[in-house]
Coordinates of C-alpha atoms and ligand atoms in Angstrom, one line a residue:
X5 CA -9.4 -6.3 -18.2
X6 CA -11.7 -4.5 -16.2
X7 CA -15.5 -5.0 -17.5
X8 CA -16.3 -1.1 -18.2
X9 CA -13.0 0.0 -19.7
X10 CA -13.6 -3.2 -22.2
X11 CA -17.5 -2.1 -22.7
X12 CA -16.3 1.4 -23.6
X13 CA -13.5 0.2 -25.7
X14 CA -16.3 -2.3 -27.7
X15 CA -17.9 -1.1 -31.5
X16 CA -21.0 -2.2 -30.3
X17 CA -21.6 -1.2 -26.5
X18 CA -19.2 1.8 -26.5
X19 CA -21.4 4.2 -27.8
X20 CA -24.6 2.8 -25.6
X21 CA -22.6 2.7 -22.0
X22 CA -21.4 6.0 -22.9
X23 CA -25.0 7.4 -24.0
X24 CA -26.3 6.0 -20.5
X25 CA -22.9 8.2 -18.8
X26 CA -21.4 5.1 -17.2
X27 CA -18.3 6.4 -16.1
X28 CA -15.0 5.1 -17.9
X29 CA -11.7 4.2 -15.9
X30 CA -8.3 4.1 -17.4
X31 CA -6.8 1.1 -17.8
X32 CA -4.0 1.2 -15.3
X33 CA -0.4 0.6 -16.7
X34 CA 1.3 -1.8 -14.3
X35 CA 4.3 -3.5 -14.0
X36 CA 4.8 -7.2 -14.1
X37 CA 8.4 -7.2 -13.8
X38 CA 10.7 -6.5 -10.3
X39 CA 12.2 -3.4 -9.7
X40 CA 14.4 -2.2 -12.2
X41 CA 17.2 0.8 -11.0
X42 CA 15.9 3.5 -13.4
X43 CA 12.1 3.3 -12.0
X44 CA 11.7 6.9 -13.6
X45 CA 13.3 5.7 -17.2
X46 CA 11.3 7.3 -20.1
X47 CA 9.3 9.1 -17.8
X48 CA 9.7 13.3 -17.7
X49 CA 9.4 14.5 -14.3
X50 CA 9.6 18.0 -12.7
X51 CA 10.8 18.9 -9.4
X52 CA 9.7 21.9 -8.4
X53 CA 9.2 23.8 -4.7
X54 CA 6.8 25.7 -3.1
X55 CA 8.5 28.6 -1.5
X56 CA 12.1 27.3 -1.9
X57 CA 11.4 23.7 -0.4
X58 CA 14.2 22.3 2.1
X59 CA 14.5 18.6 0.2
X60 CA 14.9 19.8 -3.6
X61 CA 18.8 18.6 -3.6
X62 CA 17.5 14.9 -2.1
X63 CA 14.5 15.2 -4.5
X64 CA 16.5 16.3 -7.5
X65 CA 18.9 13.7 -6.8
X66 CA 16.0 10.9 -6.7
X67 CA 15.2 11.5 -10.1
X68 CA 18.5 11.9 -11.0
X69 CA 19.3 8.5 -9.7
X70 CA 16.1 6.7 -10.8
X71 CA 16.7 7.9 -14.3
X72 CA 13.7 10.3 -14.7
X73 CA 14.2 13.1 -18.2
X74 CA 14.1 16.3 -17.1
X75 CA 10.5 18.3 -18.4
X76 CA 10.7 21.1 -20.1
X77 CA 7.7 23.3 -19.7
X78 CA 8.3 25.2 -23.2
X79 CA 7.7 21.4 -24.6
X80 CA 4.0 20.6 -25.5
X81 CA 5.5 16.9 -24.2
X82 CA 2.5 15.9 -21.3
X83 CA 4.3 15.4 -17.6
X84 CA 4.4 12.4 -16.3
X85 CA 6.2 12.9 -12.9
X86 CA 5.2 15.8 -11.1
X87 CA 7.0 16.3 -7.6
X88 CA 6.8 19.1 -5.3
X89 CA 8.6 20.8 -2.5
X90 CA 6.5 22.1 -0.2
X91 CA 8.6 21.5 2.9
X92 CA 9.3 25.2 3.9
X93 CA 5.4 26.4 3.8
X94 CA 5.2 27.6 7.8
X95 CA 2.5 30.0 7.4
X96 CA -1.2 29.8 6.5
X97 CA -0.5 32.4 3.6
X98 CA 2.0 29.7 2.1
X99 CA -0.9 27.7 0.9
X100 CA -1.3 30.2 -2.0
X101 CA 2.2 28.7 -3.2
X102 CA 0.2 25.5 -3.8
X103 CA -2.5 27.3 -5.9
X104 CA 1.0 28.9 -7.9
X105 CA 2.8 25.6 -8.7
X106 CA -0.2 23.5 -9.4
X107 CA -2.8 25.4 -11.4
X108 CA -0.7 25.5 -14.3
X109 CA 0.6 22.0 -14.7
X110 CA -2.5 20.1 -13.2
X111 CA -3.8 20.1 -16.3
X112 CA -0.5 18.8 -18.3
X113 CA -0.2 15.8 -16.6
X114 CA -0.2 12.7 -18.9
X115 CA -2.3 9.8 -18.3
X116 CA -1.1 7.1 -15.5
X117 CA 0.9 10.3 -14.3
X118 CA 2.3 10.3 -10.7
X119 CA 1.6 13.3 -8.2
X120 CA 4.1 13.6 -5.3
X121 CA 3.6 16.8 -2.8
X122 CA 6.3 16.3 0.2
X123 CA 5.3 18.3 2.5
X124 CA 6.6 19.2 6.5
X125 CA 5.4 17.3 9.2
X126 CA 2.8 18.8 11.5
X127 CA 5.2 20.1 14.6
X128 CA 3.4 21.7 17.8
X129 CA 1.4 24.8 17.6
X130 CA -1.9 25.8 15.8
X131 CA -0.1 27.2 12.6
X132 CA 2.0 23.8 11.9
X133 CA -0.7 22.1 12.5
X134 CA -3.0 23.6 9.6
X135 CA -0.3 23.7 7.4
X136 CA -0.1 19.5 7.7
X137 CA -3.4 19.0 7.5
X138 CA -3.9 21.5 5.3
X139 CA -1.8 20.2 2.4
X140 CA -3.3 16.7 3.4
X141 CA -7.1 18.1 2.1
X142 CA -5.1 19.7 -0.9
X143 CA -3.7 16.2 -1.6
X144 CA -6.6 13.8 -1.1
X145 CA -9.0 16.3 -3.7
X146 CA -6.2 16.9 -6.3
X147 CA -6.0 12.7 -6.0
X148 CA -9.9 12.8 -6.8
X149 CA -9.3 15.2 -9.8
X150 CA -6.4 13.8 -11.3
X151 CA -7.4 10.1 -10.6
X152 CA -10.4 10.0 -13.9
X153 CA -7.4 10.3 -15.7
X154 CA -5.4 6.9 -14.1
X155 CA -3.2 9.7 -12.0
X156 CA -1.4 8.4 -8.5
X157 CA -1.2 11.4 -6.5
X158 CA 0.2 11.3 -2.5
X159 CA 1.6 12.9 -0.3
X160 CA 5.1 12.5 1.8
X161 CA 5.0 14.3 5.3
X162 CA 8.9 14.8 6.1
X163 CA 9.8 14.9 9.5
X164 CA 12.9 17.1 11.2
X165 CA 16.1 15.2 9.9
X166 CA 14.5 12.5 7.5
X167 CA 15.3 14.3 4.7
X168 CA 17.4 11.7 3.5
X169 CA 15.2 9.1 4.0
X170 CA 12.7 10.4 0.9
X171 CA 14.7 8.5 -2.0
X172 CA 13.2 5.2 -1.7
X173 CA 9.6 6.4 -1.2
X174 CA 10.1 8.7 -4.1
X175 CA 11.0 5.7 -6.6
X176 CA 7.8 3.6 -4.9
X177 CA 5.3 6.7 -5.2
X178 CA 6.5 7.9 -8.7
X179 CA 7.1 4.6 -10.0
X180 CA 4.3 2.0 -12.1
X181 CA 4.1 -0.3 -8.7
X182 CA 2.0 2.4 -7.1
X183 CA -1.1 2.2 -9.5
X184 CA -3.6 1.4 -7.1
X185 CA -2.3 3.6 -4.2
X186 CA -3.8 7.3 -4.2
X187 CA -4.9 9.4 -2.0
X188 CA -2.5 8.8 0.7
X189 CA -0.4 10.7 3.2
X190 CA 2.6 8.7 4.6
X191 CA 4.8 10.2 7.0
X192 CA 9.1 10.0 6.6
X193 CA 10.6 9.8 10.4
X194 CA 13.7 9.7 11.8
X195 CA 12.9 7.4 14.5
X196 CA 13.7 4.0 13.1
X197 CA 18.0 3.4 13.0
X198 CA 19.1 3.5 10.0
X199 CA 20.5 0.0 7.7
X200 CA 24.5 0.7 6.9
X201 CA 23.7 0.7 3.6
X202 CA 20.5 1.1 1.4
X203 CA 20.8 -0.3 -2.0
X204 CA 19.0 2.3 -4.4
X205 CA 16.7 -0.8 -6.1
X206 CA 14.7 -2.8 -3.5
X207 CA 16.0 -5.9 -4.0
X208 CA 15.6 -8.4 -1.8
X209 CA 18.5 -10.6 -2.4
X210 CA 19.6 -12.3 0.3
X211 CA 16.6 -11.6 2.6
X212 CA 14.2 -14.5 4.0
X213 CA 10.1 -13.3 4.2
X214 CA 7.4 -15.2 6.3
X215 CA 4.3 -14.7 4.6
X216 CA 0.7 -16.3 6.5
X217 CA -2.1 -16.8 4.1
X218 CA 0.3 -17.1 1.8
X219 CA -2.0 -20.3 -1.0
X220 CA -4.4 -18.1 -2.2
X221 CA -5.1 -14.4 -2.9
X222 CA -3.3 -11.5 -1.8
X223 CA -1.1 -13.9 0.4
X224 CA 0.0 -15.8 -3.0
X225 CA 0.6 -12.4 -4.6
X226 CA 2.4 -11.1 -1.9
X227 CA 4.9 -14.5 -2.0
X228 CA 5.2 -14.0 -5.5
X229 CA 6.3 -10.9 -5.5
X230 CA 9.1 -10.9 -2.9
X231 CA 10.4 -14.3 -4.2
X232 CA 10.1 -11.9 -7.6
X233 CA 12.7 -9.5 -5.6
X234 CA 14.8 -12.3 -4.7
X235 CA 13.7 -13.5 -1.2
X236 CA 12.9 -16.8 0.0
X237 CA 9.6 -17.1 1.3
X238 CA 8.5 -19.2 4.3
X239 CA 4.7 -19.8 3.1
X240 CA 2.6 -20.4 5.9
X241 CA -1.6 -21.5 5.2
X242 CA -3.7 -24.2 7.1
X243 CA -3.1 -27.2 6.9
X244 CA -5.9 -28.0 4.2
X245 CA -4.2 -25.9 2.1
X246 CA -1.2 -27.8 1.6
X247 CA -1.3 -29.0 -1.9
X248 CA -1.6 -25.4 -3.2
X249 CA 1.3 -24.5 -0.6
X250 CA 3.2 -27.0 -2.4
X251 CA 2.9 -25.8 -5.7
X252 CA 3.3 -22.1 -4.6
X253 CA 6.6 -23.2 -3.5
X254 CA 7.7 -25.0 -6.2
X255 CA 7.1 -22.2 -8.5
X256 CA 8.5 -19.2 -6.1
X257 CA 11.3 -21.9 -4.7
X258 CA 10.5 -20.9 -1.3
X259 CA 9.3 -23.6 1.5
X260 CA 5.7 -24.7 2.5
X261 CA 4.7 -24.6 6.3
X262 CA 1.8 -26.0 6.3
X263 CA 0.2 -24.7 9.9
X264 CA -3.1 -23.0 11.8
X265 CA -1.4 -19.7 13.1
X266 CA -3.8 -19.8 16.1
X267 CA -2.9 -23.1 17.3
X268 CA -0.9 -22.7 20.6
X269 CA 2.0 -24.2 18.9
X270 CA 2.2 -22.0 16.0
X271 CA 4.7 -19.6 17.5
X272 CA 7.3 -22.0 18.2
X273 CA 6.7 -24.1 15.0
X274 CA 7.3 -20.9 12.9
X275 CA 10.4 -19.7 15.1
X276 CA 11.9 -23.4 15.0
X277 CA 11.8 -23.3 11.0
X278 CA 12.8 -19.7 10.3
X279 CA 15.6 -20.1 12.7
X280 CA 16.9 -23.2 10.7
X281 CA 17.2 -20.4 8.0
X282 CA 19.2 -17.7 9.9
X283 CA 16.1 -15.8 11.3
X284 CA 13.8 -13.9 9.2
X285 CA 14.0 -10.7 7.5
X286 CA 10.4 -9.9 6.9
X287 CA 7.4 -11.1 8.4
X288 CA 4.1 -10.3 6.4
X289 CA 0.6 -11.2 8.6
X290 CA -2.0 -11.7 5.8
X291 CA -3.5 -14.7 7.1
X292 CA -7.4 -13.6 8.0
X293 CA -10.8 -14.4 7.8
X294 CA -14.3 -13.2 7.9
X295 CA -17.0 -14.0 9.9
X296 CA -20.2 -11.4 9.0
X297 CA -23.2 -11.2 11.0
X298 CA -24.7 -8.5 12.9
X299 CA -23.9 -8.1 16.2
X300 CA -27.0 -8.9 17.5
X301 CA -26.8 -12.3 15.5
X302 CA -23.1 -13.1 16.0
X303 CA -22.3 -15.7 18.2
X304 CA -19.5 -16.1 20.5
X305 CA -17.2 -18.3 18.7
X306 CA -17.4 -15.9 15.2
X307 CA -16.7 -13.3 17.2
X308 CA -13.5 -15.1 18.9
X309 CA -12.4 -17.2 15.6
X310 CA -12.1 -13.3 13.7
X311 CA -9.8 -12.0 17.0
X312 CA -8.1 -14.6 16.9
X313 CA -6.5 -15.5 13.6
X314 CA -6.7 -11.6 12.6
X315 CA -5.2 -9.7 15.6
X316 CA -4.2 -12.6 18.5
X317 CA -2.1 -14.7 16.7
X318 CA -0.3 -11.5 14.8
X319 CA 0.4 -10.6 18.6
X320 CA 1.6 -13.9 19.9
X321 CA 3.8 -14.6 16.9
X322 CA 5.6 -11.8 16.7
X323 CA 6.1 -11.4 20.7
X324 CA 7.9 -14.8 19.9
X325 CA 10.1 -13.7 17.2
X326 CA 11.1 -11.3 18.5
X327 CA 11.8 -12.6 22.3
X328 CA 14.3 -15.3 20.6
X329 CA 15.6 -12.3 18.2
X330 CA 14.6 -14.5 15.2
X331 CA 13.1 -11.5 13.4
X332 CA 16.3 -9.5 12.7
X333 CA 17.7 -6.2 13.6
X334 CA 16.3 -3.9 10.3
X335 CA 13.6 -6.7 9.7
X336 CA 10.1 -5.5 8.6
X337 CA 6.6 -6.3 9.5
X338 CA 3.8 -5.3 7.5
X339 CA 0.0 -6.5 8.8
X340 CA -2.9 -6.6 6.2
X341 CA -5.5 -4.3 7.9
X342 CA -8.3 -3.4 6.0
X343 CA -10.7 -0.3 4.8
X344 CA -13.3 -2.0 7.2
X345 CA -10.6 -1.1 10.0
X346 CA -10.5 2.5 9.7
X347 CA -14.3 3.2 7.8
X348 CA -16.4 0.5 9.8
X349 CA -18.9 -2.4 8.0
X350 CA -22.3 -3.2 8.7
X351 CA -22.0 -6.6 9.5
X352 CA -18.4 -6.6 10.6
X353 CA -18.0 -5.6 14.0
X354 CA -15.7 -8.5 14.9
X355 CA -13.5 -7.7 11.7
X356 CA -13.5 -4.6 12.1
X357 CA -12.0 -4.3 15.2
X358 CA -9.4 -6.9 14.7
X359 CA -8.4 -4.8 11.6
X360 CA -8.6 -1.5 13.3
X361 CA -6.8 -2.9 16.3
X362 CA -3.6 -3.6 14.0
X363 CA -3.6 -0.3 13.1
X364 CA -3.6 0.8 16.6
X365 CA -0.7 -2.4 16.7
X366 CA 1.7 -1.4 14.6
X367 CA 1.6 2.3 15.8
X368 CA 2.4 1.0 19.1
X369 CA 5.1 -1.3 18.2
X370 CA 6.8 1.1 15.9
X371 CA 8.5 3.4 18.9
X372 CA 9.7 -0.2 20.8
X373 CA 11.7 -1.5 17.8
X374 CA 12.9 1.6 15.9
X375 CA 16.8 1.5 18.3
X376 CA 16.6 -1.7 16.1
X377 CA 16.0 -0.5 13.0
X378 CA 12.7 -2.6 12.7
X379 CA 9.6 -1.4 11.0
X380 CA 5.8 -2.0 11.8
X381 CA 3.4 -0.7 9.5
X382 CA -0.2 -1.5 8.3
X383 CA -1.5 -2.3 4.7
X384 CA -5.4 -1.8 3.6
X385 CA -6.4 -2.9 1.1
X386 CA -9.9 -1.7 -0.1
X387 CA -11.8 -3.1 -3.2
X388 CA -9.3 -5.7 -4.4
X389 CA -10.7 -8.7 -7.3
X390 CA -10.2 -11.6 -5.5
X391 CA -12.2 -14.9 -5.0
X392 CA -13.4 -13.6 -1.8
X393 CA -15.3 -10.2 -3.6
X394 CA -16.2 -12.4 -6.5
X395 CA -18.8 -14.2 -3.8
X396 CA -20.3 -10.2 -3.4
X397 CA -23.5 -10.2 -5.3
X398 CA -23.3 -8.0 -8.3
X399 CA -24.9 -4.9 -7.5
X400 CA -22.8 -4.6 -4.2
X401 CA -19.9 -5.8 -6.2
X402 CA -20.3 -3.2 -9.1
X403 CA -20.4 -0.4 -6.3
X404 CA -17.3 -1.5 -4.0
X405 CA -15.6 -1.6 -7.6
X406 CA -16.5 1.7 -8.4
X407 CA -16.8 3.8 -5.3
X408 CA -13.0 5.5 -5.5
X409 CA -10.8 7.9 -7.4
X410 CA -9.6 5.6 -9.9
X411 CA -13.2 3.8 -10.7
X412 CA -12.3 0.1 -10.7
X413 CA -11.3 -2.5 -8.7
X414 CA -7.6 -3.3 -7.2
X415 CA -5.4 -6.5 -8.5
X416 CA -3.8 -9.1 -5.8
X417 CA -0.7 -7.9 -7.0
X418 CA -1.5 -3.9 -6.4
X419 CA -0.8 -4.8 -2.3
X420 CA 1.9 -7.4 -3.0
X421 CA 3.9 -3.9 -4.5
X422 CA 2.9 -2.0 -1.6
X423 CA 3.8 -4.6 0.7
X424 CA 6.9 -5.1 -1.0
X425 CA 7.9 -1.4 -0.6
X426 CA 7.0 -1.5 3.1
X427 CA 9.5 -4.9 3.1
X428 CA 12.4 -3.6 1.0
X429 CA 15.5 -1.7 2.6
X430 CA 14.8 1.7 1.1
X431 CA 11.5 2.3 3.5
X432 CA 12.8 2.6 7.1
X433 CA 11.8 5.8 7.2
X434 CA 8.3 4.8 7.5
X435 CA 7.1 3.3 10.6
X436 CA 4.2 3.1 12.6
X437 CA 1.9 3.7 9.8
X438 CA -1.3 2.0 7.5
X439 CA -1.4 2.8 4.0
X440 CA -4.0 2.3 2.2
X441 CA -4.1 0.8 -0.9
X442 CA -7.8 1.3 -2.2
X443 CA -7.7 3.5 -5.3
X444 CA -8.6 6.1 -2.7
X445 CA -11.9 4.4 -1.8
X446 CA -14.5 7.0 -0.7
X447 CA -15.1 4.5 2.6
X448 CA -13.4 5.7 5.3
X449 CA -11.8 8.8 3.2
Ligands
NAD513 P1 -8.4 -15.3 1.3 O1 -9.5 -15.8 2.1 O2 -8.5 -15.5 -0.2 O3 -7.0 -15.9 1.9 C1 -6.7 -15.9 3.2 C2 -5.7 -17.0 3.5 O4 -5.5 -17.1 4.9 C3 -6.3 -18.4 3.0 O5 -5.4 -19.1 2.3 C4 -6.6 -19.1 4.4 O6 -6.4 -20.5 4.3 C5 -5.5 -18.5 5.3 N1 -5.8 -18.6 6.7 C6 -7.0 -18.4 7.3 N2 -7.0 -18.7 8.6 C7 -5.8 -19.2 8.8 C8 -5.1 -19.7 10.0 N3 -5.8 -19.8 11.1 N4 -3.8 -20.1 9.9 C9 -3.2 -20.0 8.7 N5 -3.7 -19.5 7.5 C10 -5.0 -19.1 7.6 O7 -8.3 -13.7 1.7 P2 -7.7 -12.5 0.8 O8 -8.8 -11.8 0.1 O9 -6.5 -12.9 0.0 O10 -7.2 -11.5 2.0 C11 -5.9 -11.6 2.6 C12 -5.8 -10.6 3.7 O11 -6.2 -9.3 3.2 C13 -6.8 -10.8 4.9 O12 -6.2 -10.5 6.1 C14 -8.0 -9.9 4.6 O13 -8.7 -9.6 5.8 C15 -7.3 -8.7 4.0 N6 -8.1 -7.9 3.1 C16 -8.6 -8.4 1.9 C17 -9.4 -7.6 1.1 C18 -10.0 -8.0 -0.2 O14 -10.6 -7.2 -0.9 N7 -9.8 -9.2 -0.7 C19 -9.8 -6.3 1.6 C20 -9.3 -5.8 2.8 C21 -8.4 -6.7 3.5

């Protein structure tokens, strides 16, 4: 449990950390299970629209379909699901139907509540334009609001003709998996073919994941969980790191592939055993590495180690899976980017830009592989509690941790359930993109 929310919660330092006004998170509640197909079960929810939204039938049918109860505003019941319709708001006098549907519930919304605006996508023109961004500010301050309280609130941007495409970002943003993701604006396309069928739960029965990185850290979560969903997992680390490999694999029942992704035979050593399977399904680059020094300091081979393992070999291995078609048609690939990537670090020009550079990656590739029906999108993570911050000295540490909407730090697992999400059937609407998953970190904001 997270240091402060246990200090509060103590007989004996509670009423001293609260006389000194340190502030006090919520204790997140998350999910240790895989999905389940009513996500929304036990949870009230209200669908409502901002000046008669264009998605309310897909919306309402969402809940419907991931078993959400219907809210009744009479009730003095709190909300715990609050979705809305925004889609039809064309002018800049439609903002005030913002103001309307959210002043009065804002303040209803239970604890560990979810927040979904689905808005339009910006089009061309001035006005379009201000009403995207404009419900973008809304979002990213209610988020800051709402957030003391252990609230996830984002926002969907819907695109002409994706309207269909909302039902299995709904179930990820409303759901408990989405704890540590706030603040965030993901847009739903149509530009990525569509699978023939999309099973409502994410499961991943059937499917086969490469994960890089995967004996330690976010890697291992991220294994775990889509083993969790039902994939098998392909666990790629160096080759030092077989042992934990091993045992990874022998829990998840995946295979080990014990291999430097920079070495020039990497690509064909990973095609030549994900082929023996079939090809691969979903290819997750987490494998990376720091190397800090300021950039008058640095020296030549920390510069070219970092751009190498965090944004070459991304590059080489993919243009090799998917020359020999190993990744399959509807596959997904997810790249772990990083806040550094899109705020900047002292210290961390040679991260940075690999990180920032995959951003930049994925947006390209997106457009080349959407006939397909493949997906390329971009995780960051901000603040998460693994060894790696556990090395930050505590000051710096106690900062990082606190510096975001929700005040505390992210769990491994909080990117594994993003990543998953980004993996799973139900997302090829989204493509192209980074989410973040930072608690809505104030770096970079
Ligand atoms: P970690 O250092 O705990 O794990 C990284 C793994 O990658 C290790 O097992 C390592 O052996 C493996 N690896 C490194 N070089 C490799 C190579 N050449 N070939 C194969 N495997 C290699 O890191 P983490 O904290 O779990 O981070 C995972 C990813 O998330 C990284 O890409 C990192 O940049 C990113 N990230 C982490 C945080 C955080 O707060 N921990 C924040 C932002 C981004």
């Amino acid at each position: 449990m997270d240091t402060l929310i246990r200090l509060h919660r103590s007989p004996i330092w509670g009423p001293l950390v609260r006389l000194v006004g340190l502030p006090k998170p919520v204790e997140l509640a998350r999910h240790a299970g895989a999905y389940v197909g009513e996500a929304l079960a036990g949870r009230t929810a209200a669908v409502l629209a901002a000046k008669g939204g264009t998605c309310m039938a897909q919306l309402e049918a969402a809940v419907r379909n991931a078993g959400g109860a219907r809210w009744n505003a009479a009730d003095a019941q709190a909300l715990d699901v609050l979705i809305v319709d925004a889609t039809a708001c064309a002018a800049l006098a439609d903002f005030r139907e913002l103001y309307e549907v959210f002043h009065p519930l804002a303040g209803r919304l239970a604890r560990n509540g979810r927040v979904l605006l689905v808005g339009p996508a910006a089009g061309e023109g001035p006005v379009s334009q201000a009403v995207a961004r404009g419900m973008d500010g809304f979002l990213r301050s209610l988020a800051k609001e709402v957030g003391r309280r252990g609230i996830a609130a984002n926002l969907l941007q819907v695109e002409q003709g994706a309207a269909d495409r909302i039902e299995g970002a709904l179930r990820f943003f409303c759901g408990p998996q989405t704890a540590y993701v706030t603040g965030q604006v993901v847009r739903i396309g149509a530009m990525t073919a569509a699978p023939s069928a999309v099973p409502q739960v994410a499961a991943l029965a059937g499917k086969s994941a490469l994960v890089t990185g995967a004996a330690r850290g976010i890697g291992l979560a991220i294994a775990e969980r889509l083993a969790q969903e039902g994939a098998h997992v392909v666990a790629a680390d160096v080759p030092a790191a077989e042992a934990d490999l091993r045992a990874l694999c022998a829990r998840i029942g995946g295979s080990a592939l014990p291999l430097d992704i920079t070495s020039p035979d990497a690509p064909g050593a990973l095609c030549a055993a994900l082929r023996e399977r079939g090809g691969v399904d979903i290819v997750v680059h987490n494998a990376g590495i720091t190397r800090d020094r300021t950039m008058a300091k640095m020296e030549a081979s920390q510069w070219q180690q970092v751009l190498d393992v965090n944004l070459e070999a991304v590059a080489r291995i993919d243009e090799a899976l998917l020359a020999d078609s190993v990744l399959r048609d509807h596959g997904r690939v997810v790249c772990l980017s990083s806040i550094s990537g899109i705020a900047g670090n002292f210290g961390q020009t040679n991260y940075a830009t690999s990180k920032a550079a995959l951003i930049g990656y994925v947006a390209g590739q997106a457009p080349r592989y959407a006939a397909r029906g493949i997906t390329f999108n971009a995780v960051a993570p901000g603040f998460i509690e693994t060894a790696m911050t556990k090395k930050v000295p505590f000051m710096t540490r106690e900062i990082g941790r606190r510096l975001n909407s929700l005040l505390q730090g992210g769990q491994p697992r909080d990117v594994a359930e993003l990543v998953t999400f980004l993996a799973s059937p139900g997302a090829y609407g989204i493509s192209g993109q980074t989410v973040r998953v930072c608690g809505q970190g104030l770096m970079g904001a």
